[in-house]
Short mmCIF file of C-alpha atoms and ligand atoms in Angstrom, two decimals:
data_model
loop_
_atom_site.label_atom_id
_atom_site.label_comp_id
_atom_site.label_asym_id
_atom_site.label_seq_id
_atom_site.Cartn_x
_atom_site.Cartn_y
_atom_site.Cartn_z
CA MET A 1 27.45 0.87 0.00
CA THR A 2 27.22 -1.45 2.97
CA LYS A 3 26.76 -5.18 3.03
CA VAL A 4 23.54 -6.43 4.62
CA THR A 5 22.83 -10.03 5.54
CA MET A 6 19.49 -11.47 6.57
CA THR A 7 17.36 -14.58 6.23
CA VAL A 8 14.48 -14.34 3.77
CA ASN A 9 11.95 -17.18 3.84
CA GLY A 10 14.50 -19.39 5.55
CA LYS A 11 17.35 -18.74 3.09
CA PRO A 12 20.40 -16.66 4.01
CA VAL A 13 20.78 -13.72 1.62
CA SER A 14 23.06 -10.71 1.42
CA GLY A 15 23.58 -7.70 -0.78
CA GLU A 16 25.16 -4.28 -1.04
CA VAL A 17 22.80 -1.46 -0.07
CA GLU A 18 22.83 2.26 0.67
CA GLY A 19 21.67 3.71 4.00
CA ARG A 20 18.49 4.88 2.27
CA THR A 21 17.66 1.52 0.64
CA LEU A 22 14.23 0.46 1.89
CA LEU A 23 13.51 -3.14 2.82
CA SER A 24 10.86 -3.20 0.06
CA GLN A 25 13.44 -2.02 -2.46
CA PHE A 26 16.01 -4.59 -1.32
CA LEU A 27 13.45 -7.40 -1.63
CA ARG A 28 12.11 -6.32 -5.02
CA GLU A 29 15.16 -4.90 -6.77
CA GLY A 30 18.00 -6.51 -4.85
CA LEU A 31 16.58 -10.02 -4.59
CA GLY A 32 14.10 -9.89 -7.48
CA MET A 33 11.27 -10.91 -5.15
CA THR A 34 8.45 -8.82 -6.55
CA GLY A 35 5.66 -10.51 -4.61
CA THR A 36 5.89 -7.71 -2.04
CA HIS A 37 3.92 -4.89 -3.66
CA ILE A 38 4.35 -1.12 -3.42
CA GLY A 39 0.93 0.51 -3.44
CA CYS A 40 1.56 3.91 -1.94
CA ASP A 41 5.16 4.08 -0.70
CA THR A 42 3.84 6.42 2.03
CA SER A 43 3.01 3.83 4.75
CA GLN A 44 -0.73 4.08 4.20
CA CYS A 45 -1.84 1.05 2.16
CA GLY A 46 -0.19 -2.07 3.62
CA ALA A 47 0.46 -3.78 0.24
CA CYS A 48 4.13 -4.05 1.26
CA VAL A 49 3.60 -5.81 4.61
CA VAL A 50 6.18 -8.52 5.41
CA HIS A 51 7.21 -10.12 8.70
CA VAL A 52 10.50 -9.15 10.33
CA ASN A 53 11.40 -11.39 13.28
CA GLY A 54 7.76 -12.45 13.40
CA GLN A 55 6.33 -8.90 13.44
CA ASP A 56 4.20 -7.53 10.61
CA VAL A 57 5.76 -4.30 9.30
CA LYS A 58 5.43 -2.06 6.26
CA SER A 59 8.57 -2.82 4.27
CA CYS A 60 8.33 0.56 2.49
CA THR A 61 8.83 2.24 5.86
CA MET A 62 11.88 0.39 7.15
CA PHE A 63 15.47 0.43 5.92
CA ALA A 64 17.19 -2.73 4.71
CA LEU A 65 20.06 -2.07 7.12
CA GLU A 66 17.61 -2.24 10.04
CA CYS A 67 17.10 -5.91 9.10
CA GLU A 68 20.73 -6.92 9.55
CA GLY A 69 20.62 -10.45 10.98
CA ALA A 70 16.80 -10.55 10.94
CA GLU A 71 14.44 -13.30 9.83
CA VAL A 72 12.22 -11.89 7.08
CA ARG A 73 9.17 -13.62 5.68
CA THR A 74 7.44 -12.51 2.49
CA ILE A 75 4.48 -13.71 0.44
CA GLU A 76 6.89 -15.92 -1.54
CA GLY A 77 7.44 -17.91 1.66
CA MET A 78 3.76 -18.50 2.42
CA ALA A 79 2.94 -21.51 0.24
CA ASN A 80 3.33 -25.04 1.62
CA ALA A 81 6.62 -26.88 1.03
CA ASP A 82 5.11 -28.83 -1.88
CA GLY A 83 4.08 -25.60 -3.59
CA SER A 84 0.37 -25.91 -2.79
CA LEU A 85 -1.41 -22.88 -1.32
CA SER A 86 -1.31 -22.40 2.45
CA THR A 87 -4.58 -22.43 4.39
CA ILE A 88 -4.87 -18.63 4.31
CA GLN A 89 -4.04 -18.39 0.60
CA GLN A 90 -6.50 -21.18 -0.23
CA ALA A 91 -9.19 -19.43 1.79
CA PHE A 92 -8.63 -16.20 -0.18
CA GLN A 93 -9.14 -18.20 -3.38
CA ASP A 94 -12.17 -20.12 -2.07
CA HIS A 95 -13.94 -17.02 -0.76
CA HIS A 96 -13.01 -14.71 -3.61
CA GLY A 97 -10.93 -12.55 -1.28
CA LEU A 98 -9.18 -10.83 -4.16
CA GLN A 99 -10.04 -9.23 -7.46
CA CYS A 100 -7.07 -7.43 -9.01
CA GLY A 101 -4.79 -8.98 -6.39
CA PHE A 102 -2.63 -5.94 -5.82
CA CYS A 103 -3.36 -5.69 -2.09
CA THR A 104 -3.31 -9.47 -1.60
CA PRO A 105 0.32 -10.04 -0.55
CA GLY A 106 -0.08 -7.50 2.23
CA MET A 107 -3.51 -8.85 3.18
CA VAL A 108 -2.19 -12.40 3.44
CA MET A 109 0.86 -11.36 5.49
CA THR A 110 -1.30 -9.23 7.80
CA ALA A 111 -3.84 -12.04 8.18
CA ALA A 112 -1.07 -14.50 9.00
CA ALA A 113 0.27 -12.14 11.69
CA LEU A 114 -3.21 -11.76 13.17
CA LEU A 115 -3.87 -15.50 13.28
CA GLU A 116 -0.55 -16.15 14.95
CA LYS A 117 -1.52 -13.81 17.80
CA ASN A 118 -5.23 -14.55 17.81
CA PRO A 119 -6.11 -17.92 16.22
CA LYS A 120 -9.90 -17.38 16.40
CA PRO A 121 -10.53 -13.67 15.86
CA SER A 122 -14.04 -12.23 15.76
CA GLU A 123 -15.24 -10.38 12.67
CA ALA A 124 -14.70 -7.07 14.51
CA GLU A 125 -11.16 -8.06 15.49
CA ILE A 126 -10.35 -8.96 11.88
CA ARG A 127 -11.67 -5.65 10.56
CA ASP A 128 -9.75 -3.79 13.23
CA TYR A 129 -6.51 -5.61 12.44
CA LEU A 130 -6.89 -4.80 8.73
CA GLU A 131 -7.01 -1.07 9.49
CA GLY A 132 -3.70 -0.43 7.72
CA ASN A 133 -4.46 -2.54 4.63
CA ILE A 134 -6.35 -0.85 1.84
CA CYS A 135 -8.19 -2.77 -0.88
CA ARG A 136 -9.68 -0.84 -3.78
CA CYS A 137 -11.60 -3.79 -5.23
CA THR A 138 -13.31 -6.20 -2.89
CA GLY A 139 -15.05 -3.99 -0.37
CA TYR A 140 -13.35 -6.15 2.30
CA HIS A 141 -16.26 -8.53 3.02
CA ASN A 142 -14.70 -11.47 1.20
CA ILE A 143 -11.30 -10.79 2.71
CA VAL A 144 -12.86 -10.91 6.17
CA LYS A 145 -14.69 -14.10 5.19
CA ALA A 146 -11.48 -15.69 3.94
CA ILE A 147 -9.68 -14.93 7.21
CA MET A 148 -12.62 -16.27 9.23
CA ALA A 149 -12.58 -19.44 7.13
CA ALA A 150 -8.79 -19.81 7.41
CA SER A 151 -9.17 -19.75 11.19
CA GLY A 152 -11.66 -22.61 10.96
CA GLN A 153 -14.73 -20.50 11.78
CA ASP A 154 -18.16 -20.38 10.22
CA VAL A 155 -18.46 -17.62 7.64
CA GLY A 156 -22.22 -17.81 7.20
CA ALA A 157 -22.83 -14.89 9.54
CA ILE A 158 -20.76 -12.43 7.48
CA ALA A 159 -23.36 -11.14 5.09
CA ALA A 160 -22.74 -8.36 2.62
CA GLU A 161 -24.23 -5.22 4.08
CA MET B 1 15.46 10.56 -0.34
CA TYR B 2 18.84 12.23 -0.18
CA ALA B 3 21.67 9.82 0.64
CA PHE B 4 22.88 9.47 4.23
CA ASP B 5 25.14 7.23 6.29
CA PHE B 6 23.44 4.73 8.54
CA GLU B 7 24.52 3.51 11.96
CA ARG B 8 22.83 1.04 14.25
CA PRO B 9 24.60 1.16 17.63
CA THR B 10 23.81 -1.34 20.38
CA THR B 11 24.48 0.91 23.40
CA LEU B 12 23.23 4.34 24.44
CA ASP B 13 26.80 5.66 24.75
CA GLU B 14 27.57 4.74 21.15
CA ALA B 15 24.34 6.38 20.01
CA VAL B 16 25.13 9.60 21.89
CA ALA B 17 28.60 9.66 20.31
CA ALA B 18 27.21 9.01 16.82
CA LEU B 19 24.62 11.77 17.27
CA GLY B 20 27.33 14.21 18.30
CA THR B 21 28.55 14.51 14.71
CA GLU B 22 27.46 17.17 12.24
CA GLU B 23 23.90 16.77 10.88
CA ALA B 24 23.26 13.41 12.51
CA GLN B 25 19.66 12.51 13.41
CA ALA B 26 18.07 9.80 15.53
CA LEU B 27 15.85 7.19 13.88
CA GLY B 28 13.20 5.58 16.08
CA GLY B 29 10.60 3.45 14.34
CA GLY B 30 10.83 5.60 11.22
CA GLN B 31 7.05 5.83 10.88
CA THR B 32 7.23 9.61 10.73
CA LEU B 33 10.84 10.22 9.72
CA ILE B 34 11.01 7.85 6.71
CA PRO B 35 7.98 9.46 5.00
CA THR B 36 9.57 12.86 5.77
CA LEU B 37 12.87 11.77 4.20
CA LYS B 38 11.04 10.48 1.14
CA GLN B 39 9.53 13.91 0.65
CA ARG B 40 12.99 15.43 1.03
CA LEU B 41 11.76 17.52 3.92
CA ALA B 42 14.78 16.34 5.92
CA GLY B 43 18.30 15.64 4.72
CA PRO B 44 20.48 14.37 7.56
CA ALA B 45 24.07 13.39 6.80
CA LYS B 46 23.72 10.41 9.12
CA LEU B 47 20.87 8.43 10.67
CA VAL B 48 21.46 6.76 14.00
CA SER B 49 18.95 3.97 14.57
CA LEU B 50 17.92 3.49 18.20
CA THR B 51 16.12 0.20 17.61
CA GLY B 52 19.12 -2.02 18.30
CA ILE B 53 19.69 -0.63 21.82
CA ALA B 54 18.25 -3.12 24.31
CA GLU B 55 18.45 -0.69 27.26
CA LEU B 56 16.03 1.69 25.49
CA ARG B 57 13.28 -0.90 25.04
CA GLY B 58 10.70 -2.27 27.41
CA VAL B 59 8.22 -1.42 30.16
CA CYS B 60 9.03 -1.58 33.88
CA ILE B 61 7.65 -0.38 37.20
CA ALA B 62 9.66 2.04 39.37
CA ASP B 63 9.86 1.81 43.17
CA ASP B 64 7.30 4.61 43.48
CA GLY B 65 4.89 2.69 41.22
CA ALA B 66 5.41 4.82 38.10
CA VAL B 67 5.26 3.03 34.74
CA CYS B 68 8.61 3.53 32.96
CA ILE B 69 8.79 3.06 29.22
CA GLY B 70 12.09 2.88 27.37
CA GLY B 71 12.45 5.62 24.75
CA ALA B 72 12.65 3.19 21.82
CA THR B 73 9.76 0.96 22.91
CA PRO B 74 7.26 0.31 20.10
CA HIS B 75 3.58 1.17 20.61
CA ALA B 76 2.57 -2.54 20.38
CA VAL B 77 4.87 -3.42 23.30
CA VAL B 78 3.38 -0.63 25.43
CA ALA B 79 -0.13 -1.80 24.52
CA ALA B 80 0.70 -5.31 25.72
CA GLU B 81 3.04 -4.73 28.65
CA ALA B 82 1.53 -1.62 30.27
CA ALA B 83 -2.02 -3.02 30.19
CA ALA B 84 -1.91 -4.47 33.71
CA HIS B 85 -0.36 -1.32 35.24
CA TYR B 86 -1.84 1.64 33.38
CA PRO B 87 -4.76 0.47 31.20
CA ALA B 88 -5.62 3.91 29.75
CA LEU B 89 -2.04 4.38 28.54
CA ALA B 90 -1.92 0.87 27.06
CA ALA B 91 -5.25 1.43 25.31
CA LEU B 92 -3.97 4.69 23.81
CA ALA B 93 -0.83 2.96 22.50
CA GLY B 94 -2.91 0.09 21.11
CA ASN B 95 -5.02 2.50 19.10
CA ILE B 96 -2.27 4.44 17.34
CA GLY B 97 -2.34 3.98 13.58
CA ASP B 98 -2.54 0.33 12.56
CA PRO B 99 -0.81 -2.90 13.70
CA ALA B 100 2.22 -2.54 11.40
CA VAL B 101 2.75 1.09 12.51
CA ARG B 102 2.49 0.00 16.14
CA ASN B 103 5.13 -2.70 15.63
CA ARG B 104 7.67 -0.06 14.55
CA GLY B 105 6.68 3.37 15.88
CA THR B 106 8.12 4.29 19.30
CA ILE B 107 7.13 6.49 22.22
CA GLY B 108 10.36 8.50 21.96
CA GLY B 109 9.78 9.19 18.27
CA SER B 110 6.22 10.30 18.91
CA LEU B 111 7.15 12.65 21.76
CA ALA B 112 10.19 14.04 19.93
CA ASN B 113 8.09 14.76 16.88
CA ASN B 114 5.22 16.33 18.89
CA ASP B 115 2.77 16.25 16.01
CA PRO B 116 -0.21 18.46 17.00
CA SER B 117 -2.55 15.51 16.36
CA ALA B 118 -0.50 12.73 17.96
CA CYS B 119 -1.80 10.62 20.84
CA TYR B 120 1.20 10.15 23.17
CA PRO B 121 1.66 13.88 23.90
CA ALA B 122 -1.84 13.87 25.45
CA ALA B 123 -0.92 10.91 27.69
CA ALA B 124 2.39 12.44 28.76
CA LEU B 125 0.93 15.87 29.54
CA GLY B 126 -2.27 14.40 31.02
CA SER B 127 -0.27 12.17 33.35
CA GLY B 128 2.32 14.77 34.30
CA ALA B 129 4.96 12.35 32.98
CA MET B 130 8.71 12.84 33.28
CA ILE B 131 10.62 12.74 30.00
CA ARG B 132 14.12 11.47 30.72
CA THR B 133 16.93 12.03 28.24
CA ASN B 134 20.61 11.13 28.10
CA ILE B 135 21.39 14.41 29.89
CA ARG B 136 18.41 15.45 32.10
CA ASP B 137 14.83 14.94 33.26
CA ILE B 138 12.15 17.20 31.78
CA ALA B 139 8.65 17.52 33.27
CA ALA B 140 5.91 17.19 30.65
CA ASP B 141 4.66 20.67 31.61
CA ASP B 142 7.99 22.12 30.42
CA TYR B 143 8.59 19.71 27.56
CA PHE B 144 5.87 20.56 25.02
CA GLN B 145 6.52 23.98 23.47
CA GLY B 146 4.06 24.18 20.57
CA MET B 147 3.44 22.28 17.35
CA PHE B 148 6.42 20.09 16.43
CA THR B 149 8.45 21.95 19.08
CA THR B 150 9.86 20.49 22.29
CA ALA B 151 12.48 21.24 24.93
CA LEU B 152 14.87 18.72 23.32
CA GLU B 153 18.26 20.00 22.21
CA GLU B 154 20.04 18.86 19.07
CA GLY B 155 21.20 15.26 19.47
CA GLU B 156 19.38 14.75 22.80
CA ILE B 157 17.83 11.29 23.10
CA ILE B 158 14.64 10.39 24.99
CA THR B 159 15.78 7.37 26.99
CA GLU B 160 12.70 6.80 29.15
CA VAL B 161 9.28 8.22 29.92
CA ARG B 162 7.92 7.86 33.48
CA PHE B 163 4.16 7.93 34.00
CA PRO B 164 2.77 8.31 37.52
CA VAL B 165 -0.25 5.98 37.63
CA PRO B 166 -3.57 7.77 38.29
CA GLN B 167 -6.57 6.45 40.24
CA LYS B 168 -8.68 6.66 37.09
CA ALA B 169 -7.96 7.70 33.51
CA ALA B 170 -9.20 7.45 29.95
CA TYR B 171 -8.25 8.71 26.49
CA VAL B 172 -10.94 9.36 23.94
CA LYS B 173 -9.85 10.01 20.38
CA PHE B 174 -12.12 11.33 17.66
CA GLU B 175 -10.33 9.67 14.79
CA GLN B 176 -9.58 11.32 11.47
CA PRO B 177 -10.47 8.21 9.47
CA ALA B 178 -7.96 8.60 6.64
CA SER B 179 -4.84 9.34 8.69
CA ARG B 180 -5.98 7.56 11.88
CA PHE B 181 -4.51 10.44 13.91
CA ALA B 182 -6.67 12.35 16.39
CA LEU B 183 -8.91 14.98 14.80
CA THR B 184 -9.18 15.84 18.48
CA GLY B 185 -8.31 13.67 21.45
CA VAL B 186 -8.65 14.18 25.20
CA PHE B 187 -6.75 12.43 27.99
CA VAL B 188 -8.26 12.74 31.47
CA ALA B 189 -6.45 11.45 34.57
CA LYS B 190 -7.58 11.66 38.20
CA TYR B 191 -4.78 11.75 40.78
CA ALA B 192 -5.04 12.05 44.56
CA ASP B 193 -4.03 15.72 44.28
CA GLY B 194 -6.29 16.67 41.37
CA VAL B 195 -7.42 15.99 37.83
CA ARG B 196 -5.40 16.65 34.68
CA VAL B 197 -7.00 17.15 31.25
CA ALA B 198 -4.75 17.21 28.17
CA VAL B 199 -6.06 17.96 24.69
CA THR B 200 -4.40 16.99 21.40
CA GLY B 201 -5.39 17.62 17.79
CA ALA B 202 -7.21 20.86 18.56
CA SER B 203 -4.89 23.78 19.20
CA GLU B 204 -2.52 25.67 16.93
CA GLU B 205 -0.19 25.59 19.93
CA GLY B 206 -0.11 21.77 20.02
CA VAL B 207 -1.09 19.69 23.04
CA PHE B 208 -2.45 21.76 25.98
CA ARG B 209 -4.06 21.43 29.41
CA TRP B 210 -7.64 22.59 29.77
CA SER B 211 -7.31 24.15 33.19
CA GLU B 212 -10.96 25.21 33.72
CA ALA B 213 -12.04 21.61 33.23
CA GLU B 214 -9.28 20.41 35.55
CA ALA B 215 -10.56 22.70 38.32
CA ALA B 216 -14.19 21.67 37.81
CA LEU B 217 -13.37 17.95 37.67
CA SER B 218 -11.08 18.10 40.68
CA SER B 219 -14.04 19.05 42.86
CA ASP B 220 -16.61 16.87 41.05
CA PHE B 221 -15.32 14.05 38.80
CA SER B 222 -18.40 13.68 36.58
CA ALA B 223 -19.22 14.63 33.00
CA GLY B 224 -21.84 17.04 34.35
CA ALA B 225 -19.17 19.08 36.13
CA ILE B 226 -18.00 20.63 32.85
CA ALA B 227 -21.49 21.23 31.43
CA GLY B 228 -21.31 24.96 32.14
CA LEU B 229 -17.85 25.47 30.62
CA ALA B 230 -17.19 26.79 27.12
CA VAL B 231 -14.08 26.26 25.00
CA ASP B 232 -12.82 29.26 23.06
CA ALA B 233 -12.40 28.56 19.33
CA GLU B 234 -9.63 31.11 19.03
CA ASN B 235 -6.27 29.40 18.35
CA MET B 236 -8.01 26.15 17.42
CA ILE B 237 -6.90 24.41 14.22
CA GLY B 238 -9.12 24.99 11.20
CA ASP B 239 -8.59 22.76 8.16
CA LEU B 240 -10.57 20.71 5.65
CA HIS B 241 -11.38 18.15 8.37
CA GLY B 242 -12.96 20.59 10.80
CA SER B 243 -13.35 24.27 11.66
CA PRO B 244 -11.96 25.84 14.86
CA GLU B 245 -15.51 25.95 16.28
CA TYR B 246 -15.99 22.25 15.51
CA ARG B 247 -12.78 21.34 17.31
CA ALA B 248 -13.66 23.54 20.29
CA HIS B 249 -16.97 21.69 20.53
CA LEU B 250 -15.19 18.33 20.30
CA VAL B 251 -12.87 19.26 23.18
CA LYS B 252 -15.81 19.58 25.54
CA VAL B 253 -17.74 16.56 24.26
CA LEU B 254 -14.67 14.31 24.36
CA THR B 255 -13.67 15.50 27.83
CA GLY B 256 -17.12 14.48 29.08
CA ARG B 257 -16.82 11.12 27.36
CA ALA B 258 -13.36 10.55 28.78
CA VAL B 259 -14.58 11.28 32.31
CA THR B 260 -17.45 8.82 31.83
CA ALA B 261 -15.11 6.20 30.37
CA ALA B 262 -12.70 6.63 33.29
CA GLY B 263 -15.64 5.73 35.54
C1 FAD C 301 -0.33 5.24 8.90
C2 FAD C 301 0.12 5.92 10.15
C3 FAD C 301 -0.81 6.20 11.14
C4 FAD C 301 -0.42 6.83 12.33
N1 FAD C 301 -1.37 7.09 13.26
C5 FAD C 301 -1.03 7.70 14.42
C6 FAD C 301 -1.98 7.96 15.44
O1 FAD C 301 -3.15 7.60 15.34
N2 FAD C 301 -1.56 8.60 16.56
C7 FAD C 301 -0.27 8.97 16.73
O2 FAD C 301 0.05 9.52 17.78
N3 FAD C 301 0.67 8.73 15.81
C8 FAD C 301 0.32 8.11 14.65
N4 FAD C 301 1.28 7.85 13.70
C9 FAD C 301 2.66 8.26 13.97
C10 FAD C 301 3.40 7.14 14.69
O3 FAD C 301 2.94 7.01 16.02
C11 FAD C 301 4.90 7.36 14.71
O4 FAD C 301 5.44 6.12 15.07
C12 FAD C 301 5.44 8.37 15.66
O5 FAD C 301 4.86 9.62 15.53
C13 FAD C 301 6.94 8.58 15.46
O6 FAD C 301 7.63 7.57 16.12
P1 FAD C 301 8.82 6.80 15.41
O7 FAD C 301 9.43 5.96 16.44
O8 FAD C 301 8.32 6.14 14.20
O9 FAD C 301 9.82 8.00 15.12
P2 FAD C 301 10.71 8.36 13.83
O10 FAD C 301 9.83 8.50 12.64
O11 FAD C 301 11.85 7.42 13.72
O12 FAD C 301 11.27 9.78 14.30
C14 FAD C 301 10.44 10.92 14.46
C15 FAD C 301 11.30 12.06 15.03
O13 FAD C 301 11.70 11.77 16.36
C16 FAD C 301 13.12 11.75 16.50
N5 FAD C 301 13.38 10.66 17.45
C17 FAD C 301 13.03 9.35 17.31
N6 FAD C 301 13.29 8.68 18.45
C18 FAD C 301 13.83 9.56 19.33
C19 FAD C 301 14.31 9.47 20.69
N7 FAD C 301 14.26 8.32 21.38
N8 FAD C 301 14.81 10.59 21.26
C20 FAD C 301 14.85 11.76 20.58
N9 FAD C 301 14.40 11.91 19.32
C21 FAD C 301 13.90 10.83 18.70
C22 FAD C 301 13.64 11.55 15.11
O14 FAD C 301 14.93 12.10 14.96
C23 FAD C 301 12.60 12.29 14.28
O15 FAD C 301 12.85 13.67 14.30
C24 FAD C 301 0.93 7.20 12.52
C25 FAD C 301 1.87 6.92 11.53
C26 FAD C 301 1.49 6.29 10.35
C27 FAD C 301 2.51 5.99 9.32
S1 FES C 302 3.53 0.54 -0.08
FE1 FES C 302 4.06 0.38 2.00
S2 FES C 302 2.24 0.97 2.99
FE2 FES C 302 1.75 1.28 0.91
S1 FES C 303 -8.03 -6.94 -4.80
FE1 FES C 303 -7.60 -5.15 -5.90
S2 FES C 303 -6.84 -3.85 -4.35
FE2 FES C 303 -7.52 -5.54 -3.23
#
């Protein structure tokens, strides 16, 4: 076992891990932060997306020891300081961007990464950026709407096809 | 996953030393290797991560104008930083997998793995790139030796890939929608001394150059120049996504599209 130290949602954390311990496993089992979901564990679905040093990554496909000294942000760190929902989270609620909610942590983290790089994405850019995030419930339209709304854009044009 | 030791050196020399031990393996972005480890298809005693080595990351321009990409540079960095110098290469990198895969996966990992459907092998072979390792330089024409097989020796690390910049180039990928890999992909590049055409995703032998098309396009760089050519379906991959004949057809169609896209 090796000691790993990183910052998760602004708080310094550490723990004993094996070489093979995945970041997702460290977050969920080591730190008890189960907001990061495991949908596939094969790097296909994006439910496990978190930010490492500002980059969106699939935490099921990265080792905890690769995050030594890194700043990690998870869905638990997305709400506002007073506990109210962040703009993106609120937009998912307002636009019905989730049904079962299993994909939602990854969707929110991916959306946040997109909006940091591209604050006013087009519908096509949003759909393209969500390529690695699978949702089995919504059919994506309302997720796209929520992200459009969170970026302060009109959602009227996104009609269900 | 079987258990293994994990090292994350910060210099190339330390990485070379760590890889010199019994059953040690390099870890790039892990986007291929971690799924492989999970399936227990690999069981190294030690993984040596290359992602903490600053000298292996980044894009720069050599004195002769070639675009040089550090062996552990993620696809997203190539997409952003090579765009002004070699747009077709940057576009290829920016279309691999999805954003999270591109933030981790590296050019060295892709070329070392040499998946028969991967994108970078087409760019490297199509550009006549030089693959530089900790011990030697390998020309792309000598580097790719069939599906998942390369000229790399045990423990050899890709430190840099040098791409001569063509006058015109384009990569067209017919995407396999579930995996996002190339069902077939064609990279066309026009240099002062001739045209190179590299095909991925199609052959049982892995990435290859379509020499008849290269000859035709070198004298007339237009989609019409290859109209009379036929691609043999023998040795093409046949699987549930497409028959050998289907892939052979795609090779020709995509080559024409790539020529048109290159302009
Ligand atoms: C969902 C998904 C979609 C994808 N879509 C595409 C796609 O469309 N097109 C495509 O081309 N690829 C695709 N990939 C593969 C992706 O590009 C991988 O990043 C790449 O193939 C491997 O690079 P890596 O850095 O992750 O290597 P790793 O997984 O870390 O390593 C792969 C192999 O290379 C060796 N290695 C790593 N770095 C070096 C080095 N510098 N020198 C020598 N050996 C090294 C390792 O030992 C290992 O054997 C996809 C992957 C996923 C998960
Ligand atoms: S759980 Fe990581 S991509 Fe599906
Ligand atoms: S809301 Fe159920 S998977 Fe997306």
